[in-house]
Amino acid sequence: MIDPFGRTISYLRLSVTDRCDLRCTYCMPLAMQFLPRAEVLSIEELDRVASAFVRLGVRKLRLTGGEPLVRRGLMTLVEGLSRHLASGALDEITMTTNGTQLAEFAGPLAAAGVKRVNVSLDHLDPATYTRITRGGDVAKVIAGIDAAQAAGIAIKLNAVALRHDNADHLVALAEWAHARGAELSVIEVMPLGEVEADRIDQYIPLTEIRARFAERWALTDLVRSTGGPARYVRTSEGGTIGFITPLTHNFCGGCNRVRLTCTGQLFLCLGDDADADLRTPLRASEDDRLLDAAIIAAITRKPERHSFDYGVKAPAVARHMSRTGG
Ligand code: SAM
Ligand code: SF4
């Protein structure tokens, strides 16, 4: 699959549910309205649509959400999709999780061929973590990270940089990650969907965060292209830190990815409303010809670049990150 701007689409992020056991302040409102279950693709449908993308050239699949580990039947999906790893059609199945249930799932995920997992962890202090996530228990997340590492799964930590909640803590979080042989990526908070908090107040540019890391370590830029908005540095003690800056960095030229929601809505760009309905062709016949044609047609409409902007009061993109998938 090659889009009109010459970019090869080889990476699918698949949201398996919009539901979550946490309510992170920057991600969703406390009284989040979840989608009616009838609209959500079944495990069999998720397998079919992911397999169509693999057939059309996707080499890397990331399961996300909402919280992927709260989706019933998730392991059936992962075990089913692992046939594409065995056949060589797929290079990697990864996941982004909040880690609250990772202790239970680490062994089965490793057995199904999952080698890397991103765990979102914004703070190590139990009370602050509970406040940011509105109810989460950081001890469970740490137990999940321990279990994943013991099962041989490489862990990358993701932290959203928040001016008031964790900007002063990110150096300590990086030290903690590096001491366990994990990388830390820091994410700029994005204007996705309405939440109670004021996004401009939450926002801190990662140039400020990088300056704080630079006070602690000498940083060397790494040349590593992921096709995404991440830039990496190596610290003078050998740890790796990523900076994910969709707002201040133009990464769109190398973009290799599309995102599918749990209702079968394909988003061609995280920061744009261009989409395509794949559920209708998926449900219209058992044969995959309509589905394949809908995917190929959608790729021709991938926007050249995102349209994020903090200059307006309303969110730049109305849907929450938990719908589109991280
Ligand atoms: N529940 C899983 C988790 O938290 O890892 C997967 C889904 S979550 C939507 C994926 C990632 O998006 C997380 O790392 C989360 O911190 C991040 N995220 C959520 N809302 C965001 C926002 N408005 N701006 C930037 N990152 C956001
Ligand atoms: Fe849930 Fe992840 Fe959103 Fe937090 S960031 S509310 S864990 S989906």
Short mmCIF file of C-alpha atoms and ligand atoms in Angstrom, two decimals:
data_model
loop_
_atom_site.label_atom_id
_atom_site.label_comp_id
_atom_site.label_asym_id
_atom_site.label_seq_id
_atom_site.Cartn_x
_atom_site.Cartn_y
_atom_site.Cartn_z
CA MET A 1 0.00 0.00 0.00
CA ILE A 2 1.52 3.30 -1.14
CA ASP A 3 -0.33 6.55 -0.50
CA PRO A 4 -0.51 9.54 -2.91
CA PHE A 5 2.55 11.08 -1.24
CA GLY A 6 4.72 8.03 -1.90
CA ARG A 7 4.61 6.72 1.69
CA THR A 8 4.44 2.96 2.17
CA ILE A 9 1.82 2.00 4.76
CA SER A 10 3.29 -0.86 6.77
CA TYR A 11 2.05 -0.21 10.30
CA LEU A 12 -1.47 -0.67 11.71
CA ARG A 13 -2.52 0.46 15.15
CA LEU A 14 -5.62 -1.48 16.08
CA SER A 15 -7.82 -0.31 18.93
CA VAL A 16 -9.56 -3.38 20.37
CA THR A 17 -11.84 -1.49 22.77
CA ASP A 18 -12.60 2.10 23.74
CA ARG A 19 -13.14 1.05 27.37
CA CYS A 20 -10.61 1.49 30.13
CA ASP A 21 -10.17 0.76 33.83
CA LEU A 22 -8.52 4.19 34.35
CA ARG A 23 -9.57 7.78 33.56
CA CYS A 24 -6.33 9.68 32.96
CA THR A 25 -7.02 13.39 33.25
CA TYR A 26 -5.52 14.24 29.83
CA CYS A 27 -7.19 11.33 28.02
CA MET A 28 -10.87 11.11 28.89
CA PRO A 29 -13.50 12.75 31.12
CA LEU A 30 -14.55 10.99 34.32
CA ALA A 31 -18.02 10.34 32.91
CA MET A 32 -16.72 9.07 29.57
CA GLN A 33 -19.49 7.80 27.28
CA PHE A 34 -18.35 4.48 25.85
CA LEU A 35 -19.56 3.06 22.55
CA PRO A 36 -22.54 0.69 22.45
CA ARG A 37 -21.25 -2.88 22.36
CA ALA A 38 -23.16 -3.71 19.14
CA GLU A 39 -21.00 -1.18 17.29
CA VAL A 40 -17.77 -2.79 18.42
CA LEU A 41 -16.14 -5.39 16.18
CA SER A 42 -16.13 -8.95 17.49
CA ILE A 43 -12.85 -10.76 18.09
CA GLU A 44 -13.39 -12.67 14.81
CA GLU A 45 -14.01 -9.39 12.94
CA LEU A 46 -10.90 -7.79 14.46
CA ASP A 47 -8.90 -10.79 13.29
CA ARG A 48 -10.39 -10.56 9.78
CA VAL A 49 -9.72 -6.88 9.35
CA ALA A 50 -6.18 -7.06 10.81
CA SER A 51 -5.44 -10.02 8.55
CA ALA A 52 -6.66 -8.02 5.53
CA PHE A 53 -4.13 -5.30 6.37
CA VAL A 54 -1.40 -7.94 6.71
CA ARG A 55 -2.35 -9.39 3.32
CA LEU A 56 -2.09 -5.87 1.84
CA GLY A 57 1.40 -5.26 3.23
CA VAL A 58 1.24 -4.29 6.90
CA ARG A 59 4.33 -5.69 8.69
CA LYS A 60 3.78 -4.32 12.15
CA LEU A 61 0.67 -4.44 14.30
CA ARG A 62 0.16 -2.58 17.56
CA LEU A 63 -2.85 -3.41 19.73
CA THR A 64 -4.15 -0.50 21.72
CA GLY A 65 -7.34 1.03 23.09
CA GLY A 66 -8.84 2.16 25.44
CA GLU A 67 -7.11 -0.43 27.50
CA PRO A 68 -6.46 -3.53 25.35
CA LEU A 69 -6.14 -5.82 28.37
CA VAL A 70 -9.75 -5.14 29.47
CA ARG A 71 -11.09 -6.50 26.15
CA ARG A 72 -12.68 -9.92 26.65
CA GLY A 73 -11.19 -12.50 24.29
CA LEU A 74 -8.04 -10.49 23.74
CA MET A 75 -5.76 -13.51 24.06
CA THR A 76 -7.84 -15.37 21.44
CA LEU A 77 -7.16 -12.46 19.09
CA VAL A 78 -3.42 -12.32 19.85
CA GLU A 79 -2.99 -16.09 19.60
CA GLY A 80 -4.91 -16.08 16.29
CA LEU A 81 -2.90 -13.22 14.82
CA SER A 82 0.37 -14.88 15.82
CA ARG A 83 -0.13 -17.18 12.79
CA HIS A 84 1.06 -14.21 10.68
CA LEU A 85 4.27 -14.07 12.74
CA ALA A 86 4.79 -17.79 12.16
CA SER A 87 4.20 -17.43 8.40
CA GLY A 88 6.62 -14.47 8.19
CA ALA A 89 3.89 -12.13 6.86
CA LEU A 90 4.13 -9.99 9.99
CA ASP A 91 7.33 -8.83 11.71
CA GLU A 92 5.87 -7.84 15.03
CA ILE A 93 2.79 -7.72 17.26
CA THR A 94 3.13 -5.14 20.02
CA MET A 95 0.79 -3.50 22.48
CA THR A 96 0.33 -0.23 24.33
CA THR A 97 -1.14 -0.83 27.78
CA ASN A 98 -1.56 0.93 31.08
CA GLY A 99 -0.08 -2.20 32.67
CA THR A 100 -2.65 -2.63 35.44
CA GLN A 101 -3.33 -6.23 34.35
CA LEU A 102 0.01 -7.02 32.75
CA ALA A 103 1.09 -9.30 35.60
CA GLU A 104 -1.67 -11.71 34.58
CA PHE A 105 -1.17 -11.41 30.80
CA ALA A 106 2.63 -11.25 30.48
CA GLY A 107 3.16 -15.02 30.24
CA PRO A 108 0.42 -15.68 27.63
CA LEU A 109 1.49 -12.65 25.58
CA ALA A 110 5.12 -13.83 25.53
CA ALA A 111 3.97 -17.33 24.57
CA ALA A 112 2.00 -15.85 21.64
CA GLY A 113 5.13 -14.16 20.29
CA VAL A 114 4.79 -10.64 21.72
CA LYS A 115 8.33 -9.39 22.30
CA ARG A 116 7.82 -5.73 23.14
CA VAL A 117 5.15 -3.83 25.07
CA ASN A 118 4.78 -0.12 25.75
CA VAL A 119 3.56 0.62 29.26
CA SER A 120 2.12 4.05 30.04
CA LEU A 121 3.35 5.29 33.40
CA ASP A 122 3.28 8.98 34.20
CA HIS A 123 4.43 8.96 37.82
CA LEU A 124 6.00 6.55 40.34
CA ASP A 125 4.55 8.16 43.44
CA PRO A 126 1.43 6.14 44.41
CA ALA A 127 -0.72 9.12 45.40
CA THR A 128 0.21 11.20 42.35
CA TYR A 129 -0.33 8.22 40.04
CA THR A 130 -3.78 7.65 41.55
CA ARG A 131 -4.61 11.32 41.07
CA ILE A 132 -3.48 11.49 37.41
CA THR A 133 -5.19 8.22 36.46
CA ARG A 134 -8.18 8.84 38.78
CA GLY A 135 -8.06 5.56 40.60
CA GLY A 136 -5.03 3.59 39.38
CA ASP A 137 -2.69 1.60 41.66
CA VAL A 138 0.93 2.10 40.60
CA ALA A 139 2.01 -1.07 42.46
CA LYS A 140 -0.01 -3.15 39.98
CA VAL A 141 1.68 -1.47 37.05
CA ILE A 142 5.13 -2.09 38.52
CA ALA A 143 4.20 -5.75 39.15
CA GLY A 144 3.09 -5.94 35.51
CA ILE A 145 6.40 -4.51 34.29
CA ASP A 146 8.28 -7.01 36.49
CA ALA A 147 6.23 -9.92 35.13
CA ALA A 148 6.69 -8.83 31.50
CA GLN A 149 10.44 -8.47 31.89
CA ALA A 150 10.62 -11.86 33.64
CA ALA A 151 8.73 -13.35 30.66
CA GLY A 152 11.33 -11.88 28.27
CA ILE A 153 9.19 -9.00 26.96
CA ALA A 154 11.10 -5.75 26.38
CA ILE A 155 9.42 -2.80 28.05
CA LYS A 156 9.30 0.77 26.91
CA LEU A 157 7.74 3.29 29.24
CA ASN A 158 5.56 6.10 27.89
CA ALA A 159 4.90 9.19 29.96
CA VAL A 160 2.76 12.13 28.91
CA ALA A 161 4.53 15.34 29.95
CA LEU A 162 2.22 17.42 32.17
CA ARG A 163 3.36 20.84 33.32
CA HIS A 164 1.94 20.61 36.84
CA ASP A 165 1.77 16.86 37.47
CA ASN A 166 5.05 15.31 36.39
CA ALA A 167 7.43 17.74 34.65
CA ASP A 168 9.61 17.70 37.81
CA HIS A 169 9.50 13.90 38.01
CA LEU A 170 10.54 12.84 34.51
CA VAL A 171 14.28 12.71 35.25
CA ALA A 172 13.57 10.34 38.17
CA LEU A 173 11.26 8.28 35.93
CA ALA A 174 14.01 8.02 33.28
CA GLU A 175 16.52 6.93 35.95
CA TRP A 176 14.07 4.29 37.17
CA ALA A 177 13.41 3.00 33.62
CA HIS A 178 17.09 2.90 32.70
CA ALA A 179 18.01 1.04 35.90
CA ARG A 180 15.64 -1.72 34.70
CA GLY A 181 16.98 -1.76 31.16
CA ALA A 182 13.89 -0.01 29.77
CA GLU A 183 13.62 3.05 27.53
CA LEU A 184 11.43 6.02 28.40
CA SER A 185 9.51 8.01 25.81
CA VAL A 186 8.00 11.32 26.78
CA ILE A 187 4.87 12.38 24.90
CA GLU A 188 3.64 15.90 24.33
CA VAL A 189 0.01 16.21 25.42
CA MET A 190 -2.23 16.48 22.36
CA PRO A 191 -5.60 18.27 21.95
CA LEU A 192 -7.68 15.12 21.38
CA GLY A 193 -11.26 15.27 22.67
CA GLU A 194 -12.79 17.29 25.50
CA VAL A 195 -11.59 16.61 29.05
CA GLU A 196 -12.21 18.58 32.25
CA ALA A 197 -8.67 19.97 32.44
CA ASP A 198 -7.47 22.96 30.44
CA ARG A 199 -5.15 21.52 27.81
CA ILE A 200 -3.14 24.68 27.36
CA ASP A 201 -2.48 24.66 31.11
CA GLN A 202 -1.44 20.95 30.99
CA TYR A 203 0.82 21.44 27.99
CA ILE A 204 4.59 21.74 28.33
CA PRO A 205 6.77 21.71 25.22
CA LEU A 206 9.29 18.88 25.21
CA THR A 207 12.10 21.36 24.55
CA GLU A 208 11.66 22.30 28.24
CA ILE A 209 11.69 18.64 29.29
CA ARG A 210 14.76 17.95 27.20
CA ALA A 211 16.53 20.87 28.89
CA ARG A 212 15.87 19.23 32.28
CA PHE A 213 17.30 15.92 31.08
CA ALA A 214 20.32 17.82 29.71
CA GLU A 215 21.00 19.21 33.21
CA ARG A 216 21.25 15.61 34.48
CA TRP A 217 23.08 13.94 31.56
CA ALA A 218 24.99 14.80 28.39
CA LEU A 219 22.59 13.79 25.59
CA THR A 220 23.58 12.46 22.17
CA ASP A 221 21.03 12.42 19.34
CA LEU A 222 20.43 8.98 17.87
CA VAL A 223 19.67 8.33 14.23
CA ARG A 224 16.74 5.97 14.42
CA SER A 225 13.77 6.20 12.08
CA THR A 226 10.49 4.66 13.21
CA GLY A 227 8.29 6.46 10.66
CA GLY A 228 6.68 8.17 13.64
CA PRO A 229 6.98 11.41 15.57
CA ALA A 230 9.67 10.14 17.97
CA ARG A 231 13.24 11.39 18.22
CA TYR A 232 15.70 9.56 20.45
CA VAL A 233 18.75 10.50 22.52
CA ARG A 234 21.29 8.43 24.43
CA THR A 235 22.26 9.65 27.89
CA SER A 236 25.87 9.75 29.07
CA GLU A 237 25.01 6.71 31.25
CA GLY A 238 23.77 4.70 28.25
CA GLY A 239 19.98 4.99 28.69
CA THR A 240 17.64 5.88 25.83
CA ILE A 241 15.00 8.61 25.95
CA GLY A 242 12.44 9.27 23.22
CA PHE A 243 10.62 12.53 22.59
CA ILE A 244 7.26 12.24 20.86
CA THR A 245 6.36 15.70 19.62
CA PRO A 246 3.59 15.72 17.05
CA LEU A 247 2.91 19.40 17.68
CA THR A 248 6.36 20.90 17.50
CA HIS A 249 7.96 18.49 15.07
CA ASN A 250 6.86 17.81 11.53
CA PHE A 251 7.14 14.04 11.16
CA CYS A 252 4.44 13.59 8.55
CA GLY A 253 6.78 13.09 5.56
CA GLY A 254 7.88 9.69 6.83
CA CYS A 255 4.52 8.54 8.23
CA ASN A 256 3.96 4.79 7.64
CA ARG A 257 0.86 4.19 9.78
CA VAL A 258 -2.92 4.15 9.92
CA ARG A 259 -5.25 3.57 12.87
CA LEU A 260 -8.38 1.45 13.13
CA THR A 261 -10.92 2.00 15.90
CA CYS A 262 -12.73 -0.88 17.59
CA THR A 263 -15.82 -0.04 15.51
CA GLY A 264 -13.96 -0.48 12.25
CA GLN A 265 -13.43 3.19 11.47
CA LEU A 266 -10.09 3.72 9.79
CA PHE A 267 -8.31 6.98 10.61
CA LEU A 268 -5.65 7.88 8.12
CA CYS A 269 -3.93 10.40 10.42
CA LEU A 270 -3.99 10.92 14.19
CA GLY A 271 -4.39 14.67 13.78
CA ASP A 272 -6.98 14.79 10.99
CA ASP A 273 -10.59 13.71 10.53
CA ALA A 274 -10.03 11.79 7.26
CA ASP A 275 -11.55 8.36 7.80
CA ALA A 276 -13.16 5.35 6.16
CA ASP A 277 -15.78 2.89 7.36
CA LEU A 278 -14.46 -0.67 7.17
CA ARG A 279 -17.21 -2.26 9.27
CA THR A 280 -19.82 -2.04 6.47
CA PRO A 281 -17.68 -3.88 3.87
CA LEU A 282 -16.53 -6.28 6.59
CA ARG A 283 -20.10 -7.20 7.53
CA ALA A 284 -21.47 -7.07 3.96
CA SER A 285 -19.96 -10.40 2.95
CA GLU A 286 -17.85 -13.25 4.24
CA ASP A 287 -15.58 -12.81 1.30
CA ASP A 288 -12.83 -10.18 1.87
CA ARG A 289 -12.93 -8.57 -1.58
CA LEU A 290 -15.08 -5.59 -0.50
CA LEU A 291 -12.95 -5.11 2.60
CA ASP A 292 -9.68 -5.14 0.66
CA ALA A 293 -11.09 -2.68 -1.89
CA ALA A 294 -12.27 -0.33 0.91
CA ILE A 295 -8.80 -0.37 2.50
CA ILE A 296 -7.04 0.32 -0.79
CA ALA A 297 -9.46 3.17 -1.58
CA ALA A 298 -8.98 4.67 1.90
CA ILE A 299 -5.19 4.77 1.60
CA THR A 300 -5.53 7.06 -1.43
CA ARG A 301 -7.08 9.63 0.93
CA LYS A 302 -4.31 9.77 3.55
CA PRO A 303 -3.68 13.47 4.28
CA GLU A 304 -0.24 14.87 3.62
CA ARG A 305 0.09 16.20 7.15
CA HIS A 306 -1.75 16.63 10.44
CA SER A 307 -3.74 19.72 11.40
CA PHE A 308 -3.12 20.00 15.15
CA ASP A 309 -3.35 23.48 16.56
CA TYR A 310 -3.55 24.82 20.11
CA GLY A 311 -4.61 28.24 18.84
CA VAL A 312 -8.31 27.49 19.25
CA LYS A 313 -10.29 26.75 22.41
CA ALA A 314 -12.05 23.64 21.06
CA PRO A 315 -10.01 20.46 20.74
CA ALA A 316 -8.24 20.30 17.37
CA VAL A 317 -9.58 16.80 16.88
CA ALA A 318 -12.89 16.01 18.57
CA ARG A 319 -12.30 12.32 19.24
CA HIS A 320 -10.46 11.14 22.34
CA MET A 321 -7.15 9.29 22.15
CA SER A 322 -8.92 6.30 23.73
CA ARG A 323 -11.09 6.01 20.61
CA THR A 324 -8.40 6.34 18.00
CA GLY A 325 -5.86 4.36 19.94
CA GLY A 326 -2.44 5.57 21.04
N1 SAM B 1 -4.69 2.48 27.75
C1 SAM B 1 -3.44 2.25 27.09
C2 SAM B 1 -2.37 3.12 27.68
O1 SAM B 1 -2.67 4.05 28.42
O2 SAM B 1 -1.21 2.84 27.37
C3 SAM B 1 -3.48 2.41 25.59
C4 SAM B 1 -4.28 3.54 25.02
S1 SAM B 1 -3.73 5.16 25.46
C5 SAM B 1 -4.93 6.16 24.62
C6 SAM B 1 -2.24 5.28 24.52
C7 SAM B 1 -1.29 6.38 24.90
O3 SAM B 1 -1.89 7.63 24.59
C8 SAM B 1 -0.90 6.42 26.34
O4 SAM B 1 0.51 6.42 26.45
C9 SAM B 1 -1.49 7.72 26.82
O5 SAM B 1 -0.72 8.28 27.83
C10 SAM B 1 -1.51 8.55 25.57
N2 SAM B 1 -2.48 9.64 25.54
C11 SAM B 1 -3.79 9.62 25.88
N3 SAM B 1 -4.36 10.82 25.69
C12 SAM B 1 -3.39 11.63 25.23
C13 SAM B 1 -3.35 13.00 24.83
N4 SAM B 1 -4.43 13.78 24.86
N5 SAM B 1 -2.16 13.49 24.41
C14 SAM B 1 -1.05 12.72 24.35
N6 SAM B 1 -1.04 11.42 24.69
C15 SAM B 1 -2.19 10.89 25.13
FE1 SF4 B 2 -7.09 4.62 29.84
FE2 SF4 B 2 -4.80 4.74 28.50
FE3 SF4 B 2 -6.58 6.75 28.34
FE4 SF4 B 2 -5.29 6.37 30.63
S1 SF4 B 2 -4.37 6.93 28.66
S2 SF4 B 2 -7.51 6.71 30.42
S3 SF4 B 2 -5.04 4.19 30.67
S4 SF4 B 2 -6.86 4.72 27.61
#
